[in-house]
PDB file of C-alpha atoms and ligand atoms in Angstrom:
ATOM      1  CA  UNK A 244     107.733  97.475 113.679  1.00  0.00           C
ATOM      2  CA  UNK A 245     105.363  95.058 114.246  1.00  0.00           C
ATOM      3  CA  UNK A 246     102.571  94.910 111.888  1.00  0.00           C
ATOM      4  CA  UNK A 247     100.443  92.018 111.552  1.00  0.00           C
ATOM      5  CA  UNK A 248      96.761  91.348 109.708  1.00  0.00           C
ATOM      6  CA  UNK A 249      95.039  88.598 111.268  1.00  0.00           C
ATOM      7  CA  UNK A 250      92.773  86.691 108.753  1.00  0.00           C
ATOM      8  CA  UNK A 251      90.186  83.652 108.461  1.00  0.00           C
ATOM      9  CA  UNK A 252      86.660  82.697 108.123  1.00  0.00           C
ATOM     10  CA  UNK A 253      84.265  84.307 110.649  1.00  0.00           C
ATOM     11  CA  UNK A 254      84.272  82.647 113.835  1.00  0.00           C
ATOM     12  CA  UNK A 255      88.100  81.817 113.596  1.00  0.00           C
ATOM     13  CA  UNK A 256      89.301  83.076 116.628  1.00  0.00           C
ATOM     14  CA  UNK A 257      90.354  86.285 114.966  1.00  0.00           C
ATOM     15  CA  UNK A 258      89.576  88.765 117.748  1.00  0.00           C
ATOM     16  CA  UNK A 259      90.501  86.180 120.532  1.00  0.00           C
ATOM     17  CA  UNK A 260      93.651  85.970 119.452  1.00  0.00           C
ATOM     18  CA  UNK A 261      94.632  89.532 118.605  1.00  0.00           C
ATOM     19  CA  UNK A 262      93.526  90.322 122.317  1.00  0.00           C
ATOM     20  CA  UNK A 263      96.500  87.576 123.374  1.00  0.00           C
ATOM     21  CA  UNK A 264      98.814  88.892 120.587  1.00  0.00           C
ATOM     22  CA  UNK A 265      98.568  92.739 121.593  1.00  0.00           C
ATOM     23  CA  UNK A 266      99.438  91.609 125.345  1.00  0.00           C
ATOM     24  CA  UNK A 267     102.091  89.901 124.638  1.00  0.00           C
ATOM     25  CA  UNK A 268     103.865  92.083 121.595  1.00  0.00           C
ATOM     26  CA  UNK A 269     102.214  95.653 122.777  1.00  0.00           C
ATOM     27  CA  UNK A 270     100.609  96.613 119.840  1.00  0.00           C
ATOM     28  CA  UNK A 271      97.580  98.714 118.761  1.00  0.00           C
ATOM     29  CA  UNK A 272      94.305  96.155 117.360  1.00  0.00           C
ATOM     30  CA  UNK A 273      92.492  97.782 115.123  1.00  0.00           C
ATOM     31  CA  UNK A 274      89.161  96.002 113.907  1.00  0.00           C
ATOM     32  CA  UNK A 275      87.252  97.031 111.080  1.00  0.00           C
ATOM     33  CA  UNK A 276      84.070  94.937 112.565  1.00  0.00           C
ATOM     34  CA  UNK A 277      84.258  96.893 116.171  1.00  0.00           C
ATOM     35  CA  UNK A 278      84.824 100.181 114.311  1.00  0.00           C
ATOM     36  CA  UNK A 279      81.812 100.120 112.297  1.00  0.00           C
ATOM     37  CA  UNK A 280      79.668  98.539 115.830  1.00  0.00           C
ATOM     38  CA  UNK A 281      81.207 101.427 117.402  1.00  0.00           C
ATOM     39  CA  UNK A 282      79.388 103.717 114.493  1.00  0.00           C
ATOM     40  CA  UNK A 283      76.052 101.206 114.880  1.00  0.00           C
ATOM     41  CA  UNK A 284      75.988 102.110 118.080  1.00  0.00           C
ATOM     42  CA  UNK A 285      76.277 106.020 118.018  1.00  0.00           C
ATOM     43  CA  UNK A 286      73.469 105.579 115.286  1.00  0.00           C
ATOM     44  CA  UNK A 287      75.926 107.691 112.653  1.00  0.00           C
ATOM     45  CA  UNK A 288      75.676 108.013 108.960  1.00  0.00           C
ATOM     46  CA  UNK A 289      78.053 105.910 108.483  1.00  0.00           C
ATOM     47  CA  UNK A 290      76.465 103.501 110.650  1.00  0.00           C
ATOM     48  CA  UNK A 291      73.133 103.549 109.339  1.00  0.00           C
ATOM     49  CA  UNK A 292      74.550 102.486 105.930  1.00  0.00           C
ATOM     50  CA  UNK A 293      76.643 100.120 107.353  1.00  0.00           C
ATOM     51  CA  UNK A 294      74.356  97.688 109.439  1.00  0.00           C
ATOM     52  CA  UNK A 295      72.535  97.842 105.851  1.00  0.00           C
ATOM     53  CA  UNK A 296      75.234  95.769 104.494  1.00  0.00           C
ATOM     54  CA  UNK A 297      76.159  94.471 107.629  1.00  0.00           C
ATOM     55  CA  UNK A 298      73.028  92.569 109.261  1.00  0.00           C
ATOM     56  CA  UNK A 299      72.531  90.487 105.222  1.00  0.00           C
ATOM     57  CA  UNK A 300      75.888  88.766 106.218  1.00  0.00           C
ATOM     58  CA  UNK A 301      77.423  91.559 103.089  1.00  0.00           C
ATOM     59  CA  UNK A 302      80.437  93.432 102.955  1.00  0.00           C
ATOM     60  CA  UNK A 303      80.917  97.266 103.568  1.00  0.00           C
ATOM     61  CA  UNK A 304      81.323  98.735 100.242  1.00  0.00           C
ATOM     62  CA  UNK A 305      86.017  99.060  99.773  1.00  0.00           C
ATOM     63  CA  UNK A 306      85.900 102.518  99.432  1.00  0.00           C
ATOM     64  CA  UNK A 307      83.705 103.368 103.030  1.00  0.00           C
ATOM     65  CA  UNK A 308      86.189 100.543 104.546  1.00  0.00           C
ATOM     66  CA  UNK A 309      89.767 102.543 103.435  1.00  0.00           C
ATOM     67  CA  UNK A 310      88.442 105.720 105.033  1.00  0.00           C
ATOM     68  CA  UNK A 311      87.640 104.468 108.249  1.00  0.00           C
ATOM     69  CA  UNK A 312      90.803 103.026 108.386  1.00  0.00           C
ATOM     70  CA  UNK A 313      93.046 105.072 106.705  1.00  0.00           C
ATOM     71  CA  UNK A 314      91.834 107.865 109.801  1.00  0.00           C
ATOM     72  CA  UNK A 315      92.319 105.376 112.841  1.00  0.00           C
ATOM     73  CA  UNK A 316      96.445 104.323 111.461  1.00  0.00           C
ATOM     74  CA  UNK A 317      96.974 108.355 111.136  1.00  0.00           C
ATOM     75  CA  UNK A 318      95.824 108.864 114.279  1.00  0.00           C
ATOM     76  CA  UNK A 319      98.380 106.163 116.031  1.00  0.00           C
ATOM     77  CA  UNK A 320     102.073 108.045 115.477  1.00  0.00           C
ATOM     78  CA  UNK A 321     105.009 106.466 114.792  1.00  0.00           C
ATOM     79  CA  UNK A 322     106.047 105.921 118.699  1.00  0.00           C
ATOM     80  CA  UNK A 323     103.839 102.953 118.855  1.00  0.00           C
ATOM     81  CA  UNK A 324     105.199  99.154 118.361  1.00  0.00           C
ATOM     82  CA  UNK A 325     102.992  98.166 115.518  1.00  0.00           C
ATOM     83  CA  UNK A 326      99.793  96.805 114.866  1.00  0.00           C
ATOM     84  CA  UNK A 327      97.225  94.045 114.831  1.00  0.00           C
ATOM     85  CA  UNK A 328      94.612  94.578 111.914  1.00  0.00           C
ATOM     86  CA  UNK A 329      91.771  92.238 112.780  1.00  0.00           C
ATOM     87  CA  UNK A 330      89.089  91.959 110.063  1.00  0.00           C
ATOM     88  CA  UNK A 331      90.920  94.179 107.224  1.00  0.00           C
ATOM     89  CA  UNK A 332      92.361  93.267 104.341  1.00  0.00           C
ATOM     90  CA  UNK A 333      89.486  91.257 103.178  1.00  0.00           C
ATOM     91  CA  UNK A 334      89.138  92.307  99.616  1.00  0.00           C
ATOM     92  CA  UNK A 335      92.071  92.053  97.334  1.00  0.00           C
ATOM     93  CA  UNK A 336      91.048  96.104  96.119  1.00  0.00           C
ATOM     94  CA  UNK A 337      91.369  96.661 100.025  1.00  0.00           C
ATOM     95  CA  UNK A 338      94.914  94.897 100.105  1.00  0.00           C
ATOM     96  CA  UNK A 339      96.108  96.972  97.203  1.00  0.00           C
ATOM     97  CA  UNK A 340      95.045  99.814  99.298  1.00  0.00           C
ATOM     98  CA  UNK A 341      96.910  98.835 102.617  1.00  0.00           C
ATOM     99  CA  UNK A 342     100.103  98.919 100.833  1.00  0.00           C
ATOM    100  CA  UNK A 343      99.566 101.953  99.595  1.00  0.00           C
ATOM    101  CA  UNK A 344      98.654 103.491 103.148  1.00  0.00           C
ATOM    102  CA  UNK A 345     101.568 101.509 105.238  1.00  0.00           C
ATOM    103  CA  UNK A 346     104.295 102.955 102.245  1.00  0.00           C
ATOM    104  CA  UNK A 347     103.217 106.470 102.800  1.00  0.00           C
ATOM    105  CA  UNK A 348     103.422 105.827 106.317  1.00  0.00           C
ATOM    106  CA  UNK A 349     106.756 104.882 106.179  1.00  0.00           C
ATOM    107  CA  UNK A 350     106.103 100.721 107.413  1.00  0.00           C
ATOM    108  CA  UNK A 351     105.169  97.304 105.697  1.00  0.00           C
ATOM    109  CA  UNK A 352     103.421  94.720 106.565  1.00  0.00           C
ATOM    110  CA  UNK A 353     105.350  91.914 108.743  1.00  0.00           C
ATOM    111  CA  UNK A 354     102.990  88.676 108.261  1.00  0.00           C
ATOM    112  CA  UNK A 355      99.669  87.962 107.214  1.00  0.00           C
ATOM    113  CA  UNK A 356      98.630  85.264 110.208  1.00  0.00           C
ATOM    114  CA  UNK A 357      95.559  83.152 108.425  1.00  0.00           C
ATOM    115  CA  UNK A 358      93.866  80.697 110.924  1.00  0.00           C
ATOM    116  CA  UNK A 359      92.051  77.958 109.225  1.00  0.00           C
ATOM    117  CA  UNK A 360      89.211  76.354 111.297  1.00  0.00           C
ATOM    118  CA  UNK A 361      86.659  73.513 109.691  1.00  0.00           C
ATOM    119  CA  UNK A 362      83.821  74.971 108.520  1.00  0.00           C
ATOM    120  CA  UNK A 363      81.266  72.805 111.248  1.00  0.00           C
ATOM    121  CA  UNK A 364      82.780  74.709 114.083  1.00  0.00           C
ATOM    122  CA  UNK A 365      82.834  77.688 112.749  1.00  0.00           C
ATOM    123  CA  UNK A 366      78.975  77.348 112.815  1.00  0.00           C
ATOM    124  CA  UNK A 367      79.016  76.474 116.202  1.00  0.00           C
ATOM    125  CA  UNK A 368      81.436  78.851 117.452  1.00  0.00           C
ATOM    126  CA  UNK A 369      78.866  81.884 115.513  1.00  0.00           C
ATOM    127  CA  UNK A 370      75.810  79.981 116.856  1.00  0.00           C
ATOM    128  CA  UNK A 371      77.459  80.110 120.743  1.00  0.00           C
ATOM    129  CA  UNK A 372      78.323  83.740 120.220  1.00  0.00           C
ATOM    130  CA  UNK A 373      75.292  84.979 119.098  1.00  0.00           C
ATOM    131  CA  UNK A 374      73.173  83.566 122.290  1.00  0.00           C
ATOM    132  CA  UNK A 375      74.955  86.449 123.840  1.00  0.00           C
ATOM    133  CA  UNK A 376      76.479  88.877 121.911  1.00  0.00           C
ATOM    134  CA  UNK A 377      73.232  90.200 120.807  1.00  0.00           C
ATOM    135  CA  UNK A 378      74.990  91.200 116.735  1.00  0.00           C
ATOM    136  CA  UNK A 379      72.448  91.222 113.849  1.00  0.00           C
ATOM    137  CA  UNK A 380      74.809  89.023 112.199  1.00  0.00           C
ATOM    138  CA  UNK A 381      74.970  85.912 114.397  1.00  0.00           C
ATOM    139  CA  UNK A 382      72.370  83.820 113.135  1.00  0.00           C
ATOM    140  CA  UNK A 383      71.930  81.387 110.617  1.00  0.00           C
ATOM    141  CA  UNK A 384      71.118  82.532 107.312  1.00  0.00           C
ATOM    142  CA  UNK A 385      73.629  85.255 107.887  1.00  0.00           C
ATOM    143  CA  UNK A 386      76.582  83.484 109.101  1.00  0.00           C
ATOM    144  CA  UNK A 387      75.876  81.403 105.977  1.00  0.00           C
ATOM    145  CA  UNK A 388      75.901  84.679 103.766  1.00  0.00           C
ATOM    146  CA  UNK A 389      79.385  85.661 105.796  1.00  0.00           C
ATOM    147  CA  UNK A 390      81.199  82.400 105.255  1.00  0.00           C
ATOM    148  CA  UNK A 391      79.844  82.091 101.147  1.00  0.00           C
ATOM    149  CA  UNK A 392      81.560  86.339 100.811  1.00  0.00           C
ATOM    150  CA  UNK A 393      84.536  84.846 102.853  1.00  0.00           C
ATOM    151  CA  UNK A 394      85.454  82.259  99.857  1.00  0.00           C
ATOM    152  CA  UNK A 395      84.321  84.346  97.420  1.00  0.00           C
ATOM    153  CA  UNK A 396      85.557  87.574  98.386  1.00  0.00           C
ATOM    154  CA  UNK A 397      88.542  87.449 101.053  1.00  0.00           C
ATOM    155  CA  UNK A 398      90.123  84.163 100.771  1.00  0.00           C
ATOM    156  CA  UNK A 399      91.605  85.696  97.422  1.00  0.00           C
ATOM    157  CA  UNK A 400      93.705  88.286 100.325  1.00  0.00           C
ATOM    158  CA  UNK A 401      95.628  85.347 100.965  1.00  0.00           C
ATOM    159  CA  UNK A 402      97.043  84.466  97.825  1.00  0.00           C
ATOM    160  CA  UNK A 403      98.283  88.519  97.480  1.00  0.00           C
ATOM    161  CA  UNK A 404     100.454  88.115 100.682  1.00  0.00           C
ATOM    162  CA  UNK A 405     102.051  84.314  99.376  1.00  0.00           C
ATOM    163  CA  UNK A 406     103.148  86.309  96.363  1.00  0.00           C
ATOM    164  CA  UNK A 407     104.453  88.808  98.673  1.00  0.00           C
ATOM    165  CA  UNK A 408     106.311  85.879 101.181  1.00  0.00           C
ATOM    166  CA  UNK A 409     104.428  87.814 104.078  1.00  0.00           C
ATOM    167  CA  UNK A 410     101.941  84.210 104.879  1.00  0.00           C
ATOM    168  CA  UNK A 411     101.730  81.981 107.643  1.00  0.00           C
ATOM    169  CA  UNK A 412      98.826  79.717 108.035  1.00  0.00           C
ATOM    170  CA  UNK A 413      97.708  78.391 111.588  1.00  0.00           C
ATOM    171  CA  UNK A 414      96.059  75.380 112.365  1.00  0.00           C
ATOM    172  CA  UNK A 415      92.908  77.209 114.348  1.00  0.00           C
ATOM    173  CA  UNK A 416      91.428  74.384 116.160  1.00  0.00           C
ATOM    174  CA  UNK A 417      91.815  73.646 119.230  1.00  0.00           C
ATOM    175  CA  UNK A 418      92.304  75.311 123.132  1.00  0.00           C
ATOM    176  CA  UNK A 419      92.691  78.965 122.988  1.00  0.00           C
ATOM    177  CA  UNK A 420      96.669  78.483 124.406  1.00  0.00           C
ATOM    178  CA  UNK A 421      97.195  75.550 121.872  1.00  0.00           C
ATOM    179  CA  UNK A 422      96.506  78.441 119.040  1.00  0.00           C
ATOM    180  CA  UNK A 423      98.079  81.421 120.177  1.00  0.00           C
ATOM    181  CA  UNK A 424     101.357  79.028 120.638  1.00  0.00           C
ATOM    182  CA  UNK A 425     100.913  78.254 117.207  1.00  0.00           C
ATOM    183  CA  UNK A 426     100.907  82.203 116.802  1.00  0.00           C
ATOM    184  CA  UNK A 427     103.841  82.933 118.994  1.00  0.00           C
ATOM    185  CA  UNK A 428     106.258  80.192 117.202  1.00  0.00           C
ATOM    186  CA  UNK A 429     105.548  81.893 114.126  1.00  0.00           C
ATOM    187  CA  UNK A 430     105.946  85.716 115.286  1.00  0.00           C
ATOM    188  CA  UNK A 431     109.092  84.572 117.521  1.00  0.00           C
ATOM    189  CA  UNK A 432     110.550  82.999 113.960  1.00  0.00           C
TER     190      UNK A 432
HETATM  191  P1  AMP B 581      83.479  91.126 111.709  1.00  0.00           P
HETATM  192  O1  AMP B 581      83.646  91.756 113.579  1.00  0.00           O
HETATM  193  O2  AMP B 581      85.036  91.545 111.825  1.00  0.00           O
HETATM  194  O3  AMP B 581      83.027  89.836 111.477  1.00  0.00           O
HETATM  195  O4  AMP B 581      82.576  91.858 110.668  1.00  0.00           O
HETATM  196  C1  AMP B 581      81.184  92.178 111.208  1.00  0.00           C
HETATM  197  C2  AMP B 581      80.978  92.750 110.135  1.00  0.00           C
HETATM  198  O5  AMP B 581      81.304  93.690 109.569  1.00  0.00           O
HETATM  199  C3  AMP B 581      81.312  92.056 108.962  1.00  0.00           C
HETATM  200  O6  AMP B 581      81.198  91.113 108.053  1.00  0.00           O
HETATM  201  C4  AMP B 581      81.144  92.846 107.263  1.00  0.00           C
HETATM  202  O7  AMP B 581      79.724  93.260 106.976  1.00  0.00           O
HETATM  203  C5  AMP B 581      81.751  94.249 107.911  1.00  0.00           C
HETATM  204  N1  AMP B 581      82.927  94.884 108.037  1.00  0.00           N
HETATM  205  C6  AMP B 581      84.230  94.246 109.197  1.00  0.00           C
HETATM  206  N2  AMP B 581      85.588  94.470 108.170  1.00  0.00           N
HETATM  207  C7  AMP B 581      85.469  94.647 107.070  1.00  0.00           C
HETATM  208  C8  AMP B 581      85.565  95.072 105.744  1.00  0.00           C
HETATM  209  N3  AMP B 581      87.418  94.817 106.128  1.00  0.00           N
HETATM  210  N4  AMP B 581      85.227  95.170 104.804  1.00  0.00           N
HETATM  211  C9  AMP B 581      83.845  94.956 104.503  1.00  0.00           C
HETATM  212  N5  AMP B 581      83.175  94.663 105.677  1.00  0.00           N
HETATM  213  C10 AMP B 581      83.639  94.732 106.926  1.00  0.00           C
END
């Protein structure tokens, strides 16, 4: 099985590259951001709580996100080629929970792909996306907060996978095709 984590700061292109990876390698795509936005659109109890964190640029509490993920991973069954986790884990506690969850499902993470993009480029991409995305968190104030949260809470997740020898840094600057080419090199090697 090929189980990939795609990680990087907000605006690094995780969603775009995930779509390309899913097509080429026939994986299931699991985006915790998308799952939360679905809950918000349905105005579920969980969605209402999640929105109060997301709109301020904060992370949703670990317990909440881990239980959403566990529910979704179980529903996949064993017949799939693998999964791409987009936007999860975002804290070391989530990474630890993921290790346990994967081994209890008889599988493991293959690699974490870390998309590296310069800060000015990230802000530019997110502001541009905000013109059409309708997302409550694509505005300058929330973007600044999300980048701070990324540095303090999510960047340490890279070290967790470096220590497991399951880490690959990807240059996330340039065209979508160029970036995907770099990812293919890692996944095909
Ligand atoms: P994304 O679409 O991945 O940029 O996620 C949008 C927002 O959803 C994030 O800024 C967080 O507030 C929340 N979120 C998504 N995934 C997670 C996660 N794994 N842990 C905590 N919060 C998350």
